[in-house]
């Protein structure tokens, strides 16, 4: 009996606590509740209309996000394309009609939209004309949504019209010119649209401009930049129509560039004021005229270079331009490219290497090609084929003070990576590579103070690198090793499923081997976070 009374009392207390919790939320001012709603996808924020306290608060949302995939989930019904889900269109119309906030902080629209059929010309069949009319109506409605955001003095505008699969630049949706008169815009991100602004460009508050797979030309990007007096970061990813990027806007400090070069188009860059350059794609087709203020540079190769001496020499010239910076980040592919120098160094007298050997070897054979960076960071799929590349980086970076390596797992340790099969014809002794290194590593003798390794630290050849660095780094102060930070912090969420996992026995075994290694520097401290 007493147990029943106690249980009943406990239930009543729980209900009272829940009611009090509900009352506390209800007592919050509207401004705080609206702020909370702004973190939800707009489709979920609107659903709070069913909660009495929230009711119509979504009418005052400062952030509006619309994503066509909410209704399609990438699965389209068996209908004629282009397909625009009516429920999605009705939802956007409904929200915009009832929106009452005077301003919008952020407006996001993701909708697959191009004018493929509309651009076929006048002599098309009635069947295709139906598709073209559907596209034009959708483009016109999107125009009205964008004008709505601009009337609300939007600060952050993110428009993504990219279709699944290949983009089609000749059929891109043309962005309304009103966007480039957004005097309140601080951040503008555009994906898969055509940019041909009419009239004066006034983006006086814009600090970040990101264009991905957009259609523009040299003159247009020049006009846009000239109209952005406080722009700090410029991102151009796979854009079409550019051949020269030149500006002297002193506020722009960061350039992010992906040069796709579908038809081997060259791109000339003259940006003497930028301090940070993050670059990927067909770098062998990029010509640096002036990047004299570079402090931090990052490169990512997307194509192999082994079959073209001309390509290779262009990349060499690019790296020379970046060598004056203080920090250099590179990718796994670049390590392989660097390996090529060392592999060819050992066989440069053989007939098979031909003229490719000389262009490849120039990077470390000429004294004026030594790199001046003090901080080096790279990602690595460790195989024996990577050892010469790492050695090359250490030899050619005499002022290096800090080294960071992000270790990926590699399923195939026995063969060179795809695109570098030619390496199999050259002998690389992975087991004894580091013990056989001769000559001077100036950075190890005089400058290298910090080494960091993250991720799959028990992969083959990684421990050999650690042992070599500890034995030869005369002024080393700290060696930091972690299995937790598998990738760079900015990539943790994306690659969390690849996190390095080790048993307690594996961690203990690695730790014992690590701390038993001899150290050339008496000040060297080892920090191990398993």
Coordinates of C-alpha atoms in Angstrom, one line a residue:
X1 CA 0.0 0.0 0.0
X2 CA 2.8 2.4 1.0
X3 CA 4.6 1.5 -2.3
X4 CA 1.5 2.5 -4.3
X5 CA 1.2 5.8 -2.5
X6 CA 4.9 6.6 -3.0
X7 CA 4.6 5.7 -6.7
X8 CA 1.6 8.0 -7.1
X9 CA 3.3 10.8 -5.3
X10 CA 6.4 10.4 -7.5
X11 CA 4.3 10.6 -10.6
X12 CA 2.6 13.8 -9.4
X13 CA 5.9 15.4 -8.6
X14 CA 7.2 14.5 -12.1
X15 CA 4.1 16.1 -13.7
X16 CA 4.6 19.2 -11.6
X17 CA 8.2 19.4 -12.7
X18 CA 7.2 19.0 -16.3
X19 CA 4.6 21.7 -16.0
X20 CA 7.0 24.1 -14.3
X21 CA 9.5 23.4 -17.1
X22 CA 6.8 24.2 -19.7
X23 CA 5.9 27.3 -17.8
X24 CA 9.5 28.5 -17.7
X25 CA 9.7 28.2 -21.5
X26 CA 6.4 30.0 -21.9
X27 CA 7.5 32.9 -19.7
X28 CA 10.5 33.6 -22.0
X29 CA 10.1 36.8 -24.0
X30 CA 9.2 36.5 -27.7
X31 CA 12.6 37.7 -28.8
X32 CA 14.4 34.8 -27.2
X33 CA 11.9 32.2 -28.5
X34 CA 12.3 33.7 -32.0
X35 CA 16.0 33.5 -31.6
X36 CA 15.7 29.8 -30.6
X37 CA 13.5 29.1 -33.7
X38 CA 16.1 30.7 -36.0
X39 CA 18.4 27.7 -35.4
X40 CA 15.9 25.3 -36.8
X41 CA 15.3 24.5 -40.4
X42 CA 12.5 26.8 -41.5
X43 CA 10.2 23.9 -42.2
X44 CA 10.5 22.8 -38.6
X45 CA 10.2 26.3 -37.2
X46 CA 6.9 26.7 -39.0
X47 CA 5.6 23.5 -37.5
X48 CA 5.7 25.2 -34.0
X49 CA 2.5 26.9 -35.0
X50 CA 0.9 23.8 -33.3
X51 CA 2.4 24.9 -30.0
X52 CA 0.1 27.5 -28.4
X53 CA 3.0 29.6 -26.9
X54 CA 4.8 29.7 -30.2
X55 CA 1.8 30.0 -32.5
X56 CA 2.7 32.8 -34.9
X57 CA 6.3 33.6 -33.8
X58 CA 7.7 32.0 -36.9
X59 CA 6.3 35.0 -38.8
X60 CA 9.2 37.0 -37.4
X61 CA 12.1 34.6 -38.1
X62 CA 15.3 36.4 -38.9
X63 CA 16.7 33.4 -40.8
X64 CA 14.9 31.7 -43.7
X65 CA 16.2 28.5 -45.2
X66 CA 14.5 26.6 -48.0
X67 CA 15.8 23.4 -49.4
X68 CA 14.0 21.6 -52.3
X69 CA 15.4 18.3 -51.1
X70 CA 13.1 18.4 -48.0
X71 CA 10.4 17.2 -50.4
X72 CA 12.3 15.1 -52.8
X73 CA 15.1 13.6 -50.7
X74 CA 17.0 13.2 -54.1
X75 CA 14.2 10.8 -55.3
X76 CA 12.2 12.3 -58.1
X77 CA 8.8 11.0 -59.2
X78 CA 8.5 9.5 -62.7
X79 CA 7.5 12.8 -64.4
X80 CA 9.0 14.9 -67.1
X81 CA 11.9 17.1 -66.0
X82 CA 12.5 19.8 -65.0
X83 CA 10.6 18.9 -61.8
X84 CA 9.7 21.4 -59.1
X85 CA 7.8 19.9 -56.2
X86 CA 4.5 21.9 -55.7
X87 CA 4.6 21.4 -52.0
X88 CA 8.0 23.0 -51.8
X89 CA 6.8 25.9 -53.9
X90 CA 3.7 26.4 -51.9
X91 CA 5.7 26.3 -48.6
X92 CA 8.1 29.0 -49.8
X93 CA 5.2 31.2 -51.0
X94 CA 3.3 30.7 -47.7
X95 CA 6.3 31.6 -45.6
X96 CA 7.2 34.7 -47.6
X97 CA 3.6 36.0 -47.7
X98 CA 3.2 35.7 -43.9
X99 CA 6.7 36.9 -42.9
X100 CA 6.5 40.0 -40.8
X101 CA 10.0 40.8 -39.6
X102 CA 11.3 44.0 -41.0
X103 CA 14.7 42.5 -41.9
X104 CA 16.3 39.1 -42.6
X105 CA 19.7 38.2 -41.3
X106 CA 20.1 35.1 -43.5
X107 CA 18.3 33.8 -46.5
X108 CA 19.2 30.4 -48.0
X109 CA 17.7 28.7 -51.1
X110 CA 18.7 25.3 -52.5
X111 CA 16.9 24.4 -55.7
X112 CA 18.1 22.6 -58.8
X113 CA 17.5 25.1 -61.5
X114 CA 18.9 25.7 -65.0
X115 CA 17.5 26.9 -68.3
X116 CA 18.6 23.9 -70.4
X117 CA 15.4 23.9 -72.6
X118 CA 14.9 27.6 -72.5
X119 CA 18.3 28.1 -74.2
X120 CA 17.6 25.7 -77.1
X121 CA 16.3 28.6 -79.2
X122 CA 13.0 29.3 -80.9
X123 CA 12.9 26.3 -83.3
X124 CA 12.0 23.6 -80.7
X125 CA 9.1 21.2 -80.6
X126 CA 6.0 21.9 -78.7
X127 CA 7.0 19.1 -76.3
X128 CA 10.3 20.9 -75.4
X129 CA 8.6 24.3 -75.4
X130 CA 6.5 23.0 -72.5
X131 CA 9.7 22.2 -70.6
X132 CA 11.1 25.7 -71.5
X133 CA 8.0 27.4 -70.2
X134 CA 8.2 25.5 -66.9
X135 CA 11.8 26.6 -66.5
X136 CA 11.1 30.3 -67.3
X137 CA 8.2 30.4 -64.8
X138 CA 10.4 28.9 -62.1
X139 CA 13.2 31.3 -62.9
X140 CA 10.7 34.2 -62.7
X141 CA 9.4 33.0 -59.3
X142 CA 13.0 32.6 -57.9
X143 CA 13.6 36.2 -59.1
X144 CA 10.7 37.3 -56.9
X145 CA 12.0 35.4 -53.9
X146 CA 15.4 37.0 -54.2
X147 CA 13.9 40.5 -54.6
X148 CA 11.9 39.7 -51.4
X149 CA 15.1 39.0 -49.5
X150 CA 16.8 42.1 -50.8
X151 CA 13.9 44.3 -49.8
X152 CA 14.3 42.9 -46.3
X153 CA 17.9 44.1 -46.2
X154 CA 19.3 40.6 -46.0
X155 CA 22.8 40.3 -44.6
X156 CA 23.8 36.8 -45.6
X157 CA 22.5 35.4 -48.9
X158 CA 23.2 31.8 -49.9
X159 CA 21.8 30.7 -53.3
X160 CA 22.5 27.2 -54.6
X161 CA 21.1 26.1 -58.0
X162 CA 23.4 23.2 -58.6
X163 CA 21.9 20.1 -60.3
X164 CA 22.8 16.6 -59.3
X165 CA 25.6 15.5 -61.6
X166 CA 27.5 17.7 -64.0
X167 CA 26.8 21.4 -64.0
X168 CA 25.8 23.0 -67.3
X169 CA 27.2 26.5 -67.5
X170 CA 25.5 27.3 -70.8
X171 CA 22.1 26.8 -69.2
X172 CA 22.7 28.5 -65.9
X173 CA 20.1 30.6 -64.2
X174 CA 20.9 34.3 -64.5
X175 CA 21.1 36.1 -61.1
X176 CA 19.1 39.3 -60.7
X177 CA 21.3 42.4 -60.7
X178 CA 19.5 43.6 -57.5
X179 CA 21.8 41.3 -55.6
X180 CA 24.8 43.4 -56.4
X181 CA 23.2 46.5 -55.0
X182 CA 22.7 44.9 -51.6
X183 CA 24.2 47.5 -49.4
X184 CA 23.5 45.5 -46.2
X185 CA 25.0 42.2 -47.5
X186 CA 28.0 41.0 -45.5
X187 CA 28.2 37.4 -46.9
X188 CA 27.2 36.3 -50.4
X189 CA 27.5 32.6 -51.6
X190 CA 26.3 31.7 -55.1
X191 CA 26.4 28.3 -56.7
X192 CA 25.7 27.4 -60.3
X193 CA 24.3 30.6 -61.7
X194 CA 25.2 33.2 -64.4
X195 CA 26.5 36.5 -63.3
X196 CA 25.9 39.5 -65.6
X197 CA 25.1 42.5 -63.3
X198 CA 23.6 45.6 -64.9
X199 CA 24.4 49.0 -63.4
X200 CA 26.6 50.0 -60.6
X201 CA 27.8 47.4 -58.1
X202 CA 27.4 48.5 -54.5
X203 CA 28.4 45.9 -52.0
X204 CA 29.9 48.2 -49.4
X205 CA 29.5 45.9 -46.4
X206 CA 30.4 42.6 -48.1
X207 CA 33.2 40.8 -46.4
X208 CA 32.9 37.3 -47.9
X209 CA 32.2 36.4 -51.5
X210 CA 32.0 32.8 -52.6
X211 CA 31.2 31.8 -56.2
X212 CA 31.0 28.1 -57.2
X213 CA 30.5 26.9 -60.7
X214 CA 29.2 30.3 -61.7
X215 CA 29.4 31.8 -65.2
X216 CA 31.3 35.1 -65.4
X217 CA 34.3 36.7 -67.1
X218 CA 37.4 38.7 -66.2
X219 CA 35.7 42.1 -66.6
X220 CA 32.7 41.1 -64.4
X221 CA 34.8 39.8 -61.5
X222 CA 36.9 42.9 -61.7
X223 CA 33.7 45.1 -61.5
X224 CA 32.4 43.0 -58.6
X225 CA 35.6 43.3 -56.6
X226 CA 35.9 47.0 -57.3
X227 CA 32.4 47.4 -55.8
X228 CA 33.4 45.6 -52.6
X229 CA 35.4 48.1 -50.6
X230 CA 35.7 45.9 -47.4
X231 CA 35.8 42.4 -48.9
X232 CA 38.2 40.2 -46.9
X233 CA 37.7 36.7 -48.4
X234 CA 37.2 35.7 -52.0
X235 CA 36.3 32.1 -53.0
X236 CA 36.2 31.0 -56.7
X237 CA 35.5 27.3 -57.1
X238 CA 35.2 25.8 -60.5
X239 CA 33.9 29.0 -62.1
X240 CA 33.6 29.3 -65.9
X241 CA 35.0 32.1 -68.2
X242 CA 37.9 33.3 -66.1
X243 CA 41.4 33.8 -67.7
X244 CA 42.8 36.5 -65.5
X245 CA 42.3 37.4 -61.9
X246 CA 43.9 40.7 -61.0
X247 CA 43.1 43.1 -58.1
X248 CA 44.8 45.3 -55.7
X249 CA 41.9 45.7 -53.2
X250 CA 43.9 46.0 -49.9
X251 CA 41.1 44.6 -47.8
X252 CA 41.2 41.1 -49.5
X253 CA 43.5 38.9 -47.5
X254 CA 42.3 35.5 -48.4
X255 CA 41.8 33.8 -51.8
X256 CA 40.3 30.3 -52.2
X257 CA 40.6 29.0 -55.7
X258 CA 39.7 25.8 -57.5
X259 CA 40.7 25.9 -61.1
X260 CA 38.9 23.2 -63.0
X261 CA 40.0 24.0 -66.6
X262 CA 37.6 21.8 -68.5
X263 CA 39.3 22.8 -71.8
X264 CA 42.8 23.4 -70.5
X265 CA 42.2 27.1 -69.9
X266 CA 45.0 28.9 -68.3
X267 CA 44.4 31.3 -65.4
X268 CA 46.7 34.2 -64.6
X269 CA 46.7 35.6 -61.0
X270 CA 48.0 38.9 -59.9
X271 CA 46.9 39.6 -56.3
X272 CA 49.8 41.3 -54.5
X273 CA 47.8 42.0 -51.3
X274 CA 46.5 38.5 -50.4
X275 CA 48.1 36.8 -47.5
X276 CA 46.4 33.4 -47.5
X277 CA 46.0 31.3 -50.6
X278 CA 44.1 28.0 -50.6
X279 CA 44.3 26.4 -54.1
X280 CA 43.3 23.2 -55.8
X281 CA 42.6 21.8 -59.2
X282 CA 44.6 22.1 -62.4
X283 CA 47.4 24.1 -60.8
X284 CA 49.7 23.4 -63.7
X285 CA 47.5 25.7 -65.7
X286 CA 47.8 28.6 -63.2
X287 CA 50.3 31.4 -63.7
X288 CA 51.3 33.5 -60.8
X289 CA 52.2 37.1 -61.7
X290 CA 52.3 38.6 -58.3
X291 CA 51.4 37.0 -55.0
X292 CA 54.2 38.7 -53.1
X293 CA 52.4 39.1 -49.8
X294 CA 51.6 35.4 -49.3
X295 CA 52.0 34.2 -45.7
X296 CA 50.0 31.0 -45.7
X297 CA 49.5 28.8 -48.8
X298 CA 47.7 25.5 -49.3
X299 CA 47.7 23.3 -52.3
X300 CA 45.8 20.2 -53.3
X301 CA 46.6 18.3 -56.5
X302 CA 43.7 16.8 -58.4
X303 CA 45.5 15.3 -61.3
X304 CA 48.7 13.3 -61.7
X305 CA 51.7 14.9 -63.3
X306 CA 53.8 12.0 -64.2
X307 CA 53.0 11.9 -67.9
X308 CA 53.9 15.5 -68.7
X309 CA 57.2 17.3 -68.2
X310 CA 55.5 20.6 -69.1
X311 CA 52.8 20.1 -66.5
X312 CA 55.4 19.2 -63.9
X313 CA 57.6 22.3 -64.6
X314 CA 54.6 24.6 -64.3
X315 CA 53.9 23.2 -60.8
X316 CA 57.5 23.7 -59.9
X317 CA 57.2 27.4 -61.0
X318 CA 54.1 27.7 -58.9
X319 CA 55.8 26.3 -55.8
X320 CA 58.7 28.7 -56.3
X321 CA 56.2 31.6 -56.1
X322 CA 54.8 30.3 -52.8
X323 CA 58.2 29.5 -51.3
X324 CA 58.5 32.9 -49.6
X325 CA 55.5 32.3 -47.3
X326 CA 55.8 31.3 -43.7
X327 CA 53.3 28.4 -43.8
X328 CA 52.6 25.7 -46.4
X329 CA 49.9 23.1 -46.4
X330 CA 49.9 20.4 -49.0
X331 CA 48.1 17.1 -49.8
X332 CA 48.9 13.5 -50.3
X333 CA 49.3 14.0 -54.1
X334 CA 51.8 16.8 -53.6
X335 CA 53.9 14.4 -51.4
X336 CA 54.0 12.0 -54.3
X337 CA 55.0 14.7 -56.6
X338 CA 57.8 15.6 -54.3
X339 CA 58.8 12.0 -54.1
X340 CA 59.4 12.1 -57.8
X341 CA 62.3 14.5 -57.3
X342 CA 64.1 12.0 -55.0
X343 CA 63.3 9.0 -57.1
X344 CA 64.7 10.6 -60.2
X345 CA 67.7 11.9 -58.3
X346 CA 69.0 8.4 -57.8
X347 CA 68.6 7.4 -61.4
X348 CA 69.1 10.6 -63.3
X349 CA 71.9 9.1 -65.4
X350 CA 69.7 6.3 -66.7
X351 CA 68.3 6.6 -70.2
X352 CA 64.6 6.0 -69.2
X353 CA 64.3 9.3 -67.4
X354 CA 64.9 11.6 -70.5
X355 CA 64.1 15.3 -70.2
X356 CA 61.4 14.7 -67.6
X357 CA 64.1 13.9 -65.1
X358 CA 65.7 17.4 -65.5
X359 CA 62.5 19.4 -65.1
X360 CA 61.5 17.2 -62.1
X361 CA 64.9 17.5 -60.4
X362 CA 65.1 21.2 -60.7
X363 CA 63.0 21.7 -57.6
X364 CA 65.8 20.5 -55.3
X365 CA 68.8 20.7 -57.6
X366 CA 69.0 24.4 -57.8
X367 CA 70.0 26.4 -54.6
X368 CA 67.5 29.2 -55.3
X369 CA 64.6 26.8 -55.1
X370 CA 64.9 26.2 -51.3
X371 CA 61.6 27.0 -49.5
X372 CA 61.4 29.7 -46.9
X373 CA 58.4 28.5 -45.0
X374 CA 58.5 28.0 -41.2
X375 CA 55.4 25.9 -40.8
X376 CA 54.6 22.8 -42.9
X377 CA 51.4 20.8 -42.7
X378 CA 50.3 17.9 -44.9
X379 CA 47.9 15.0 -45.2
X380 CA 49.4 11.5 -45.8
X381 CA 48.3 8.0 -46.9
X382 CA 51.6 6.4 -45.7
X383 CA 53.3 4.0 -48.0
X384 CA 56.9 3.4 -48.7
X385 CA 56.5 5.5 -51.8
X386 CA 55.9 8.6 -49.6
X387 CA 59.1 8.4 -47.7
X388 CA 61.3 10.2 -50.4
X389 CA 58.7 13.0 -50.7
X390 CA 58.8 13.7 -46.9
X391 CA 62.6 13.6 -47.0
X392 CA 62.5 16.1 -49.9
X393 CA 60.3 18.5 -48.0
X394 CA 62.6 18.4 -45.0
X395 CA 65.7 18.9 -47.1
X396 CA 64.2 21.8 -49.0
X397 CA 62.7 23.6 -46.0
X398 CA 65.9 24.8 -44.1
X399 CA 64.0 27.2 -41.9
X400 CA 61.2 24.9 -40.8
X401 CA 60.1 25.3 -37.2
X402 CA 56.8 23.4 -37.0
X403 CA 55.7 20.2 -38.8
X404 CA 52.2 18.7 -38.7
X405 CA 51.1 15.4 -40.4
X406 CA 47.6 14.1 -40.6
X407 CA 47.7 10.4 -41.2
X408 CA 45.1 8.6 -43.1
X409 CA 44.8 4.8 -43.4
X410 CA 46.0 3.2 -46.6
X411 CA 44.5 -0.2 -47.7
X412 CA 47.2 -0.9 -50.3
X413 CA 50.7 -0.6 -48.9
X414 CA 52.4 -2.7 -51.6
X415 CA 51.7 -0.7 -54.8
X416 CA 52.0 3.0 -55.6
X417 CA 48.7 5.0 -55.6
X418 CA 46.7 5.2 -58.8
X419 CA 48.4 7.3 -61.4
X420 CA 51.8 6.7 -60.0
X421 CA 52.4 3.1 -61.2
X422 CA 55.6 4.2 -62.9
X423 CA 57.2 4.2 -59.4
X424 CA 57.2 0.4 -59.3
X425 CA 60.1 0.4 -61.8
X426 CA 62.3 2.2 -59.2
X427 CA 63.7 0.6 -56.0
X428 CA 62.4 2.2 -52.8
X429 CA 63.5 0.4 -49.6
X430 CA 60.7 1.3 -47.3
X431 CA 62.0 -0.7 -44.3
X432 CA 65.4 1.0 -44.3
X433 CA 64.7 4.3 -46.0
X434 CA 65.2 6.6 -43.0
X435 CA 68.2 4.8 -41.6
X436 CA 69.9 5.1 -45.0
X437 CA 69.4 8.9 -45.3
X438 CA 72.6 10.8 -45.8
X439 CA 73.6 14.5 -46.0
X440 CA 72.4 17.4 -44.0
X441 CA 68.9 18.4 -43.0
X442 CA 69.4 22.0 -42.0
X443 CA 65.9 22.4 -40.4
X444 CA 66.6 19.4 -38.1
X445 CA 69.9 20.8 -37.0
X446 CA 68.9 24.4 -36.3
X447 CA 65.2 25.1 -36.4
X448 CA 62.6 22.4 -36.0
X449 CA 61.0 22.7 -32.6
X450 CA 57.5 21.3 -32.9
X451 CA 56.3 18.1 -34.5
X452 CA 52.6 16.9 -34.5
X453 CA 51.2 13.7 -35.8
X454 CA 47.4 12.9 -35.8
X455 CA 45.3 9.9 -36.7
X456 CA 46.4 6.5 -37.8
X457 CA 49.8 6.6 -36.1
X458 CA 50.4 2.8 -36.2
X459 CA 50.3 2.7 -40.0
X460 CA 53.4 1.2 -41.5
X461 CA 56.4 3.6 -41.9
X462 CA 54.9 6.2 -39.5
X463 CA 56.9 5.0 -36.6
X464 CA 60.0 5.1 -38.7
X465 CA 59.4 8.8 -39.4
X466 CA 58.9 9.4 -35.7
X467 CA 62.1 7.6 -34.8
X468 CA 64.1 9.5 -37.5
X469 CA 62.8 12.9 -36.3
X470 CA 63.6 12.2 -32.6
X471 CA 67.1 11.0 -33.4
X472 CA 68.0 13.9 -35.7
X473 CA 66.1 17.0 -34.5
X474 CA 68.7 18.8 -32.4
X475 CA 66.5 21.6 -31.1
X476 CA 63.2 19.8 -30.9
X477 CA 61.1 20.9 -27.9
X478 CA 57.8 19.1 -28.4
X479 CA 56.5 16.0 -30.2
X480 CA 52.7 15.7 -30.0
X481 CA 51.0 12.5 -31.1
X482 CA 47.3 11.9 -31.0
X483 CA 44.9 9.3 -32.2
X484 CA 41.9 11.5 -31.4
X485 CA 42.3 14.3 -33.9
X486 CA 42.3 12.1 -36.9
X487 CA 41.9 15.0 -39.3
X488 CA 42.2 18.8 -39.1
X489 CA 39.6 20.4 -36.8
X490 CA 37.7 21.8 -39.7
X491 CA 37.2 18.2 -41.1
X492 CA 36.4 16.4 -37.9
X493 CA 32.7 16.2 -38.5
X494 CA 33.1 15.1 -42.1
X495 CA 35.6 12.3 -41.4
X496 CA 34.5 11.2 -37.9
X497 CA 33.6 7.8 -39.1
X498 CA 37.3 7.2 -40.0
X499 CA 38.5 7.9 -36.4
X500 CA 41.5 5.9 -35.5
X501 CA 40.5 3.2 -32.9
X502 CA 43.1 1.1 -31.0
X503 CA 42.8 -1.5 -28.2
X504 CA 44.3 -0.8 -24.8
X505 CA 47.1 -3.3 -25.6
X506 CA 47.9 -1.6 -28.9
X507 CA 48.1 1.8 -27.2
X508 CA 50.3 0.5 -24.4
X509 CA 52.7 -1.2 -26.9
X510 CA 53.0 1.9 -29.0
X511 CA 53.5 4.1 -25.9
X512 CA 56.3 1.8 -24.7
X513 CA 58.1 1.8 -28.0
X514 CA 57.7 5.6 -28.4
X515 CA 59.1 6.6 -25.0
X516 CA 62.0 4.2 -25.4
X517 CA 63.3 6.0 -28.5
X518 CA 66.5 8.0 -28.2
X519 CA 66.2 11.8 -28.5
X520 CA 68.8 14.1 -30.0
X521 CA 67.4 17.1 -28.1
X522 CA 67.6 17.1 -24.3
X523 CA 64.6 19.5 -24.2
X524 CA 62.3 17.3 -26.3
X525 CA 59.0 16.5 -24.6
X526 CA 56.7 13.8 -25.9
X527 CA 53.0 14.2 -25.5
X528 CA 50.9 11.1 -26.4
X529 CA 47.1 11.2 -26.4
X530 CA 45.9 7.7 -27.3

